[in-house]
Tab-separated table of C-alpha atoms and ligand atoms in Angstrom:
chain	number	residue	atom	x	y	z
A	275	MET	CA	169.256	177.385	39.540
A	276	ARG	CA	166.698	178.077	42.246
A	277	VAL	CA	163.735	175.724	42.588
A	278	LEU	CA	160.605	176.604	44.526
A	279	GLY	CA	158.848	173.469	45.833
A	280	ILE	CA	155.177	173.271	46.803
A	281	GLU	CA	153.764	170.285	48.735
A	282	SER	CA	149.990	169.927	49.153
A	283	SER	CA	149.256	166.216	48.755
A	284	CYS	CA	147.573	165.642	52.113
A	285	ASP	CA	147.306	167.593	55.368
A	286	GLU	CA	150.448	169.726	55.296
A	287	THR	CA	151.076	172.781	53.139
A	288	GLY	CA	154.819	173.114	52.566
A	289	VAL	CA	156.822	175.576	50.496
A	290	ALA	CA	160.609	175.763	50.119
A	291	LEU	CA	163.388	177.217	48.031
A	292	VAL	CA	166.406	175.097	47.058
A	293	GLU	CA	169.473	176.206	45.124
A	294	ALA	CA	171.419	173.873	42.809
A	295	ARG	CA	174.903	175.037	41.957
A	296	GLY	CA	175.937	172.470	39.368
A	297	ALA	CA	178.220	170.553	41.723
A	298	GLY	CA	177.404	168.885	45.007
A	299	VAL	CA	174.053	168.432	46.675
A	300	PRO	CA	171.528	171.276	46.166
A	301	ARG	CA	171.206	173.553	49.191
A	302	LEU	CA	168.052	174.431	51.118
A	303	LEU	CA	167.679	178.233	51.286
A	304	ALA	CA	164.395	178.449	53.213
A	305	HIS	CA	161.263	176.459	53.968
A	306	ALA	CA	157.902	177.045	55.636
A	307	LEU	CA	155.182	174.648	56.682
A	308	HIS	CA	151.609	174.751	57.896
A	309	SER	CA	150.185	171.573	59.407
A	310	GLN	CA	146.416	171.043	59.257
A	311	ILE	CA	146.500	168.414	61.981
A	312	ASP	CA	144.603	170.579	64.512
A	313	MET	CA	141.833	171.167	61.988
A	314	HIS	CA	141.371	167.481	61.091
A	315	GLN	CA	141.729	166.202	64.657
A	316	ALA	CA	138.078	166.990	65.421
A	317	TYR	CA	137.086	164.464	62.723
A	318	GLY	CA	139.586	161.742	63.663
A	319	GLY	CA	141.216	161.839	60.226
A	320	VAL	CA	141.859	163.957	57.137
A	321	VAL	CA	138.727	165.488	55.541
A	322	PRO	CA	139.803	165.926	51.895
A	323	GLU	CA	137.599	168.926	51.067
A	324	LEU	CA	138.719	170.823	54.177
A	325	ALA	CA	142.326	169.962	53.309
A	326	SER	CA	142.012	171.453	49.796
A	327	ARG	CA	140.414	174.653	51.078
A	328	ASP	CA	143.057	175.131	53.729
A	329	HIS	CA	145.880	174.594	51.207
A	330	ILE	CA	144.359	177.461	49.173
A	331	ARG	CA	144.449	179.734	52.231
A	332	ARG	CA	148.036	178.883	53.191
A	333	VAL	CA	150.065	178.435	50.053
A	334	LEU	CA	150.677	182.057	49.016
A	335	PRO	CA	151.458	183.415	52.524
A	336	LEU	CA	153.905	180.509	52.972
A	337	THR	CA	155.489	181.298	49.595
A	338	ARG	CA	155.960	184.947	50.628
A	339	ALA	CA	157.479	183.820	53.942
A	340	VAL	CA	159.961	181.539	52.145
A	341	LEU	CA	161.070	184.268	49.726
A	342	ALA	CA	161.456	186.722	52.616
A	343	GLU	CA	163.489	184.217	54.656
A	344	ALA	CA	165.733	183.490	51.657
A	345	GLY	CA	166.051	187.243	51.066
A	346	VAL	CA	165.125	187.019	47.372
A	347	GLU	CA	162.382	188.390	45.112
A	348	ARG	CA	159.874	186.275	43.187
A	349	ASP	CA	161.815	186.543	39.956
A	350	ALA	CA	164.785	184.778	41.577
A	351	ILE	CA	162.791	181.541	41.117
A	352	ASP	CA	163.948	179.580	38.052
A	353	VAL	CA	161.635	176.559	38.265
A	354	VAL	CA	158.406	175.999	40.194
A	355	ALA	CA	158.037	172.390	41.396
A	356	TYR	CA	154.920	170.884	42.942
A	357	THR	CA	153.764	167.500	44.194
A	358	ARG	CA	152.010	165.854	41.256
A	359	GLY	CA	151.022	162.721	43.205
A	360	PRO	CA	150.247	160.415	44.848
A	361	GLY	CA	147.808	162.044	47.247
A	362	LEU	CA	144.326	163.553	47.556
A	363	ALA	CA	143.155	164.784	44.132
A	364	GLY	CA	141.708	168.102	45.322
A	365	ALA	CA	144.649	168.866	47.578
A	366	LEU	CA	147.143	168.072	44.784
A	367	LEU	CA	145.211	170.351	42.402
A	368	VAL	CA	145.773	173.329	44.717
A	369	GLY	CA	149.569	172.958	44.671
A	370	ALA	CA	149.612	172.192	40.949
A	371	GLY	CA	147.293	175.108	40.138
A	372	VAL	CA	149.289	177.599	42.194
A	373	ALA	CA	152.592	176.338	40.757
A	374	CYS	CA	151.306	176.700	37.199
A	375	ALA	CA	149.847	180.159	37.876
A	376	LEU	CA	153.106	181.286	39.469
A	377	GLY	CA	155.121	179.785	36.616
A	378	ALA	CA	152.931	181.500	33.995
A	379	ALA	CA	153.056	184.846	35.818
A	380	LEU	CA	156.838	184.748	36.176
A	381	GLY	CA	157.496	183.175	32.785
A	382	ARG	CA	159.160	180.180	34.434
A	383	PRO	CA	158.724	176.452	33.740
A	384	VAL	CA	157.093	174.033	36.170
A	385	LEU	CA	157.875	170.443	37.174
A	386	GLY	CA	155.586	167.866	38.815
A	387	VAL	CA	157.313	165.775	41.475
A	388	HIS	CA	156.528	162.324	42.909
A	389	HIS	CA	155.758	162.690	46.627
A	390	LEU	CA	157.543	159.455	47.560
A	391	GLU	CA	160.655	160.462	45.645
A	392	GLY	CA	160.553	163.616	47.788
A	393	HIS	CA	160.568	161.506	50.969
A	394	LEU	CA	163.233	159.216	49.531
A	395	LEU	CA	165.603	162.101	48.780
A	396	SER	CA	164.790	164.099	51.952
A	397	PRO	CA	167.937	162.872	53.797
A	398	PHE	CA	169.930	164.907	51.228
A	399	LEU	CA	168.571	168.028	52.945
A	400	GLY	CA	170.512	167.209	56.104
A	401	ALA	CA	174.043	167.972	57.204
A	402	ASP	CA	175.155	164.383	56.511
A	403	PRO	CA	173.754	163.467	53.076
A	404	PRO	CA	174.034	159.800	52.022
A	405	GLU	CA	176.006	158.564	49.043
A	406	PHE	CA	174.520	156.279	46.412
A	407	PRO	CA	173.851	153.370	46.302
A	408	PHE	CA	171.705	152.538	49.310
A	409	VAL	CA	168.754	150.538	50.560
A	410	ALA	CA	165.796	152.784	51.409
A	411	LEU	CA	163.058	152.048	53.912
A	412	LEU	CA	160.191	154.323	53.010
A	413	VAL	CA	157.627	154.394	55.785
A	414	SER	CA	154.876	156.992	55.471
A	415	GLY	CA	151.187	157.156	56.300
A	416	GLY	CA	150.221	155.567	53.001
A	417	HIS	CA	153.293	153.591	51.896
A	418	THR	CA	155.730	151.005	53.238
A	419	GLN	CA	158.430	150.034	50.765
A	420	LEU	CA	161.968	148.728	50.713
A	421	MET	CA	163.935	149.971	47.743
A	422	ARG	CA	167.278	149.520	46.110
A	423	VAL	CA	168.440	153.021	45.134
A	424	GLU	CA	171.349	153.221	42.677
A	425	GLY	CA	171.056	156.924	41.930
A	426	VAL	CA	168.542	159.690	41.329
A	427	GLY	CA	165.614	158.121	39.479
A	428	ARG	CA	167.071	154.611	39.687
A	429	TYR	CA	164.763	152.894	42.138
A	430	GLU	CA	163.929	149.200	42.337
A	431	ILE	CA	161.173	148.140	44.708
A	432	LEU	CA	162.390	145.125	46.708
A	433	GLY	CA	159.259	144.707	48.782
A	434	GLU	CA	156.189	146.605	49.893
A	435	THR	CA	153.063	146.277	51.941
A	436	ILE	CA	150.311	144.072	50.570
A	437	ASP	CA	147.673	145.903	52.641
A	438	ASP	CA	148.051	148.643	55.295
A	439	ALA	CA	151.143	150.834	55.559
A	440	ALA	CA	153.178	151.008	58.791
A	441	GLY	CA	151.888	154.554	59.422
A	442	GLU	CA	148.330	153.305	58.956
A	443	ALA	CA	148.972	150.514	61.478
A	444	PHE	CA	150.149	153.130	63.979
A	445	ASP	CA	147.211	155.430	63.218
A	446	LYS	CA	144.471	152.780	63.240
A	447	SER	CA	145.773	151.122	66.438
A	448	ALA	CA	146.015	154.536	68.093
A	449	LYS	CA	142.424	155.288	67.109
A	450	LEU	CA	141.286	152.058	68.789
A	451	MET	CA	142.991	153.304	71.938
A	452	GLY	CA	141.138	156.617	71.728
A	453	LEU	CA	144.234	158.650	70.790
A	454	PRO	CA	144.022	161.763	68.567
A	455	TYR	CA	144.880	161.863	64.840
A	456	PRO	CA	147.513	161.195	63.520
A	457	GLY	CA	148.076	158.461	66.051
A	458	GLY	CA	151.717	157.505	65.366
A	459	PRO	CA	153.425	160.116	67.553
A	460	TRP	CA	150.749	159.789	70.282
A	461	LEU	CA	150.966	156.014	70.381
A	462	SER	CA	154.731	156.147	70.559
A	463	LYS	CA	154.597	158.675	73.413
A	464	LEU	CA	152.100	156.516	75.322
A	465	ALA	CA	154.278	153.438	74.706
A	466	GLU	CA	157.161	155.026	76.636
A	467	GLY	CA	155.363	154.157	79.885
A	468	GLY	CA	154.341	150.633	78.843
A	469	ASP	CA	155.730	147.098	78.774
A	470	PRO	CA	156.218	145.911	75.172
A	471	GLU	CA	156.024	142.281	76.302
A	472	ALA	CA	152.752	142.642	78.183
A	473	PHE	CA	150.869	141.334	75.147
A	474	ARG	CA	152.133	139.054	72.395
A	475	LEU	CA	150.999	140.546	69.094
A	476	PRO	CA	151.648	138.975	65.657
A	477	ARG	CA	154.615	139.969	63.468
A	478	PRO	CA	152.962	139.550	60.046
A	479	LEU	CA	155.102	138.099	57.209
A	480	LEU	CA	158.207	138.189	59.432
A	481	HIS	CA	159.308	134.798	58.133
A	482	SER	CA	157.786	135.024	54.656
A	483	GLY	CA	161.221	134.864	53.030
A	484	ASP	CA	160.500	137.936	50.922
A	485	LEU	CA	160.597	141.662	51.655
A	486	ASP	CA	156.858	142.306	51.625
A	487	PHE	CA	154.895	143.621	54.593
A	488	SER	CA	151.358	143.195	55.887
A	489	PHE	CA	149.953	145.211	58.771
A	490	ALA	CA	146.178	144.747	58.450
A	491	GLY	CA	146.178	141.622	60.654
A	492	LEU	CA	148.116	143.423	63.361
A	493	LYS	CA	145.410	146.054	63.630
A	494	THR	CA	142.807	143.263	64.004
A	495	ALA	CA	144.926	141.645	66.730
A	496	VAL	CA	145.117	144.969	68.584
A	497	LEU	CA	141.334	145.308	68.296
A	498	THR	CA	140.793	141.743	69.600
A	499	GLN	CA	143.137	142.429	72.519
A	500	ALA	CA	141.383	145.725	73.301
A	501	LYS	CA	137.974	143.972	73.289
A	502	LYS	CA	139.297	141.219	75.543
A	503	LEU	CA	140.502	143.814	78.018
A	504	GLY	CA	137.138	145.596	78.071
A	505	ASP	CA	137.032	148.080	80.953
A	506	ALA	CA	140.590	147.130	81.914
A	507	LEU	CA	141.843	148.746	78.669
A	508	ALA	CA	141.890	152.165	80.335
A	509	SER	CA	144.616	151.073	82.757
A	510	ARG	CA	146.525	148.915	80.205
A	511	LYS	CA	146.687	151.366	77.303
A	512	ALA	CA	150.395	152.092	77.692
A	513	ASP	CA	151.175	148.350	77.634
A	514	LEU	CA	149.048	147.793	74.530
A	515	ALA	CA	150.660	150.803	72.836
A	516	ALA	CA	154.142	149.510	73.689
A	517	ALA	CA	153.310	146.014	72.382
A	518	THR	CA	151.859	147.442	69.159
A	519	GLN	CA	154.874	149.675	68.545
A	520	ALA	CA	157.256	146.782	69.289
A	521	ALA	CA	155.490	144.561	66.724
A	522	ILE	CA	155.562	147.202	63.953
A	523	VAL	CA	159.173	148.166	64.656
A	524	GLU	CA	160.394	144.558	64.786
A	525	VAL	CA	158.945	143.804	61.355
A	526	LEU	CA	160.421	147.006	59.858
A	527	LEU	CA	163.806	146.238	61.440
A	528	ARG	CA	164.005	142.571	60.373
A	529	LYS	CA	162.919	143.275	56.794
A	530	SER	CA	165.359	146.183	56.467
A	531	LEU	CA	168.216	143.956	57.649
A	532	ALA	CA	167.103	141.248	55.211
A	533	ALA	CA	167.137	143.828	52.380
A	534	LEU	CA	170.686	144.849	53.349
A	535	ASP	CA	171.742	141.169	53.358
A	536	GLN	CA	170.062	140.514	50.035
A	537	THR	CA	171.678	143.479	48.267
A	538	GLY	CA	174.989	143.350	50.124
A	539	MET	CA	174.727	147.115	50.642
A	540	LYS	CA	176.252	148.900	53.606
A	541	ARG	CA	174.044	151.975	53.646
A	542	LEU	CA	170.425	152.407	54.744
A	543	VAL	CA	168.242	155.484	54.282
A	544	VAL	CA	165.041	155.768	56.292
A	545	ALA	CA	162.393	158.231	55.123
A	546	GLY	CA	158.728	159.113	55.647
A	547	GLY	CA	156.720	160.057	58.733
A	548	VAL	CA	157.260	156.776	60.635
A	549	GLY	CA	161.004	157.413	60.270
A	550	ALA	CA	160.540	159.903	63.116
A	551	ASN	CA	159.752	157.005	65.475
A	552	ARG	CA	162.329	156.876	68.264
A	553	LEU	CA	162.207	153.129	68.906
A	554	LEU	CA	162.628	152.405	65.193
A	555	ARG	CA	165.650	154.727	65.049
A	556	ALA	CA	167.230	153.248	68.189
A	557	GLN	CA	166.794	149.649	67.000
A	558	LEU	CA	167.992	150.339	63.448
A	559	ASP	CA	171.002	152.264	64.783
A	560	ALA	CA	172.007	149.451	67.146
A	561	ALA	CA	171.546	146.632	64.607
A	562	CYS	CA	173.282	148.535	61.790
A	563	ARG	CA	176.225	149.533	63.988
A	564	ARG	CA	176.841	145.824	64.695
A	565	ARG	CA	176.857	145.122	60.948
A	566	GLY	CA	178.968	148.088	59.909
A	567	VAL	CA	176.028	149.655	58.061
A	568	ARG	CA	175.551	153.448	58.043
A	569	VAL	CA	172.014	154.726	58.570
A	570	HIS	CA	170.832	158.118	57.323
A	571	TYR	CA	167.610	159.835	58.371
A	572	PRO	CA	166.044	163.094	57.315
A	573	GLU	CA	166.098	165.751	60.025
A	574	LEU	CA	163.190	165.103	62.397
A	575	ALA	CA	161.294	168.172	61.161
A	576	LEU	CA	161.617	166.952	57.552
A	577	CYS	CA	160.454	163.346	58.142
A	578	THR	CA	156.799	164.204	57.656
A	579	ASP	CA	155.444	166.047	54.614
A	580	ASN	CA	157.177	169.301	53.675
A	581	GLY	CA	158.028	171.496	50.693
A	582	ALA	CA	161.794	171.155	51.081
A	583	MET	CA	161.788	167.514	49.956
A	584	ILE	CA	159.741	168.437	46.861
A	585	ALA	CA	162.100	171.277	45.912
A	586	MET	CA	165.075	168.960	46.577
A	587	ALA	CA	163.710	166.061	44.481
A	588	ALA	CA	162.978	168.479	41.619
A	589	ALA	CA	166.465	170.025	41.825
A	590	MET	CA	168.144	166.607	41.926
A	591	ARG	CA	166.137	165.294	38.949
A	592	LEU	CA	166.893	168.448	36.956
A	593	GLU	CA	170.589	168.275	37.845
A	594	ALA	CA	170.679	164.608	36.791
A	595	GLY	CA	169.162	165.574	33.440
A	596	LEU	CA	166.148	163.316	33.981
A	597	GLU	CA	163.557	166.010	33.413
A	598	ALA	CA	162.914	169.075	31.361
A	599	PRO	CA	160.567	171.463	33.172
A	600	THR	CA	157.668	172.615	31.020
A	601	THR	CA	155.861	175.824	30.159
A	602	ARG	CA	152.801	173.803	29.169
A	603	TYR	CA	150.922	174.738	32.312
A	604	ALA	CA	148.586	171.738	32.319
A	605	PHE	CA	148.176	170.773	35.931
A	606	ASP	CA	147.704	167.058	35.475
A	607	VAL	CA	147.900	165.597	38.972
A	608	ARG	CA	148.208	161.833	39.577
A	609	PRO	CA	146.431	160.854	42.811
A	610	ARG	CA	147.644	157.253	42.230
A	611	TRP	CA	151.161	157.065	40.866
A	612	PRO	CA	153.560	154.124	41.324
A	613	LEU	CA	157.134	155.243	42.029
A	614	ASP	CA	158.578	152.828	39.484
A	615	ALA	CA	156.617	154.594	36.722
A	616	LEU	CA	159.032	157.566	36.838
A	617	PRO	CA	161.300	158.284	33.855
A	618	VAL	CA	164.792	156.847	34.390
A	619	SER	CA	168.187	157.741	33.010
B	806	LIG	O1	155.202	160.787	55.427
B	806	LIG	P1	154.033	161.307	56.158
B	806	LIG	O2	154.094	162.675	56.758
B	806	LIG	O3	152.756	161.342	55.260
B	806	LIG	C1	152.502	160.520	54.188
B	806	LIG	O4	153.069	160.777	53.091
B	806	LIG	O5	151.720	159.571	54.399
B	806	LIG	O6	153.720	160.220	57.279
B	806	LIG	C2	152.679	160.374	58.195
B	806	LIG	C3	152.635	159.129	59.048
B	806	LIG	C4	151.401	159.036	59.947
B	806	LIG	O7	150.870	157.739	59.825
B	806	LIG	C5	151.975	159.288	61.339
B	806	LIG	O8	151.226	158.667	62.356
B	806	LIG	C6	153.345	158.693	61.206
B	806	LIG	O9	153.777	159.097	59.926
B	806	LIG	N1	154.277	159.178	62.248
B	806	LIG	C7	154.786	158.393	63.236
B	806	LIG	C8	155.593	159.224	64.037
B	806	LIG	N2	155.566	160.491	63.519
B	806	LIG	C9	154.757	160.431	62.420
B	806	LIG	N3	154.624	157.079	63.483
B	806	LIG	C10	155.268	156.572	64.537
B	806	LIG	N4	156.035	157.296	65.365
B	806	LIG	C11	156.244	158.616	65.168
B	806	LIG	N5	157.027	159.314	65.981
B	807	LIG	ZN1	154.384	161.929	52.821
């Protein structure tokens, strides 16, 4: 079974083809991606209407590129999967509309996929796929969650952010420092030349005793510190960036370790855009090695949004018998969609 996956929930258009062979982890045949970051950078953030229009321009050329790279014709596609939510309504509608049109034209069924499940299962695209069960730290631009994952579709949320996501904390702090959008990678690059102990920033909810996160106060603390510095900010930016990154990473690290303790699990999967952060990876690797815990990450290129994770999540759900793809081509997107509302086995 070959599954085409289309991702268009935010500012990346991704298309990929995955093959499931009945046994073992489905295999990625080809994927292609167009990032809209350059287009949105002029506005300091994603402009939803521009995002939708650009998805329309990119999705079919990317689909052709994927089929060419895989060396197959259109009718080799058995199921067309698309990101159903969560995300920007207009952007989601493009992927859903194209998937349904393609499905109808080819006489193939379609399947809507949860974007976060795509991130969660993205480490299965790598050379060293994890085994179930595991604890998952899902850290994207819009979500920060710790999950207990027993199998495909069997997800229990252990804790999540009560306000901003970790990616948002990176992005908003970076914006205060005058860095381009999305700020995470820029802030982390700037932090390389700074002293993380130059400023003492809060570690929200670090000792709350539960696995929830809060990052809104951290952003306010960064703003207060930036104001205090005034003109001196220009020469202290690297220090402030390093201190901000250290605060976010310490909270993510401590809570992940607490989740491992609480569940007694010996495997951690990190997914979502912030999972590309080098300091986070280094600290998780070191702490988990000491505890005999194995950590799995998606390949760096597949940490942020992409079509491969959508095709993979669809293939894994279909293989697990959790879904029946449909030929009712009603593209009902869900801009807000809690992960624990998915059908389970
Ligand atoms: O998962 P993702 O591509 O999109 C969502 O589904 O939200 O995550 C994007 C987020 C942005 O906030 C971006 O700043 C952050 O991931 N990010 C990083 C890094 N690379 C991407 N944050 C910190 N360090 C990085 N290296
Ligand atoms: Zn994402």
